[in-house]
Amino acid sequence: MRLVLDWDGTVTERDTLDLVLQEFGDPEIYERVEAELEAGRMTLNEVIAAEFATVTASLDLVVWHVVEHARVRPGFGELARAHRPLIVSSGFHELIEPVLEREGLLDAVELRANSIEARPDGWRVHFRVAAPCEACGEPCKRGDLPVGVEVVYAGDGHSDHCVSLAADRVFATDELARWLDEQGVPYRPLTDFHALAAEL
Ligand SMILES: [Mg+2]
Ligand SMILES: [Zn+2]
């Protein structure tokens, strides 16, 4: 069994990208592009690029803010040490690793994420996956799932739609849970990682 986790809103209790955009981004652009995403008129990568182009703060300041405010779901440390999960995120190495370090878990997980160039004229995102997925037609996380082994996936949102359909078992919360309900796809509710570990 391989455990694969989304980061924002899944490992973390709140989406840390939203946390950054609320403090350092442009709320009007945020509202507009999130609506475009919901309507299917922009891809997730286009939305993330547009949102972070409005951030001009220094990386140090933003990392400080994230490390100060991001909380991980209860039980994550024990789960990580026991299973060494693969974390696949649409967020950035530069913002995820400091939180893992704070938790003493930098070496307890495998991390795949995008990266950021914190330019003073607007942050630029370097996307890890550029090729469109055959199933959903967008760059997505499906290609990150290991093959030939049972995959347990946990997620909370848009970036988890396609990949969750390819996992053997899914734990879902928030938007992902509502979306899977609409698709008629079964999942277990994600509450905390003590509960998830008990069901593995
Ligand atoms: Mg998420
Ligand atoms: Zn896909």
Short mmCIF file of N, CA, C and O and ligand atoms in Angstrom, two decimals, residues 6 8-10 15 156-157 159-160, ligand 1:
data_model
loop_
_atom_site.label_atom_id
_atom_site.label_comp_id
_atom_site.label_asym_id
_atom_site.label_seq_id
_atom_site.Cartn_x
_atom_site.Cartn_y
_atom_site.Cartn_z
N ASP A 6 -2.56 14.96 -0.81
CA ASP A 6 -2.51 16.36 -1.19
C ASP A 6 -1.98 17.14 0.03
O ASP A 6 -2.06 16.65 1.16
N ASP A 8 -2.28 21.09 0.60
CA ASP A 8 -3.07 22.23 1.08
C ASP A 8 -4.51 21.84 1.36
O ASP A 8 -5.22 21.35 0.48
N GLY A 9 -4.95 22.07 2.60
CA GLY A 9 -6.32 21.72 2.98
C GLY A 9 -6.50 20.24 3.28
O GLY A 9 -7.58 19.82 3.67
N THR A 10 -5.43 19.47 3.08
CA THR A 10 -5.48 18.03 3.36
C THR A 10 -4.53 17.71 4.51
O THR A 10 -4.97 17.38 5.61
N ASP A 15 -5.97 25.82 3.53
CA ASP A 15 -5.18 25.91 2.31
C ASP A 15 -4.15 27.03 2.48
O ASP A 15 -4.52 28.19 2.64
N ASP A 156 -8.73 17.28 -0.83
CA ASP A 156 -9.81 18.17 -0.41
C ASP A 156 -10.38 19.06 -1.50
O ASP A 156 -11.33 19.79 -1.25
N GLY A 157 -9.78 19.07 -2.72
CA GLY A 157 -10.23 20.11 -3.64
C GLY A 157 -10.04 19.80 -5.10
O GLY A 157 -9.82 18.66 -5.50
N SER A 159 -7.68 20.21 -7.28
CA SER A 159 -6.47 19.56 -7.80
C SER A 159 -6.51 18.05 -7.59
O SER A 159 -5.67 17.32 -8.13
N ASP A 160 -7.47 17.57 -6.80
CA ASP A 160 -7.55 16.13 -6.48
C ASP A 160 -8.61 15.41 -7.31
O ASP A 160 -8.75 14.18 -7.18
MG MG B 1 -5.84 20.80 -1.48
#
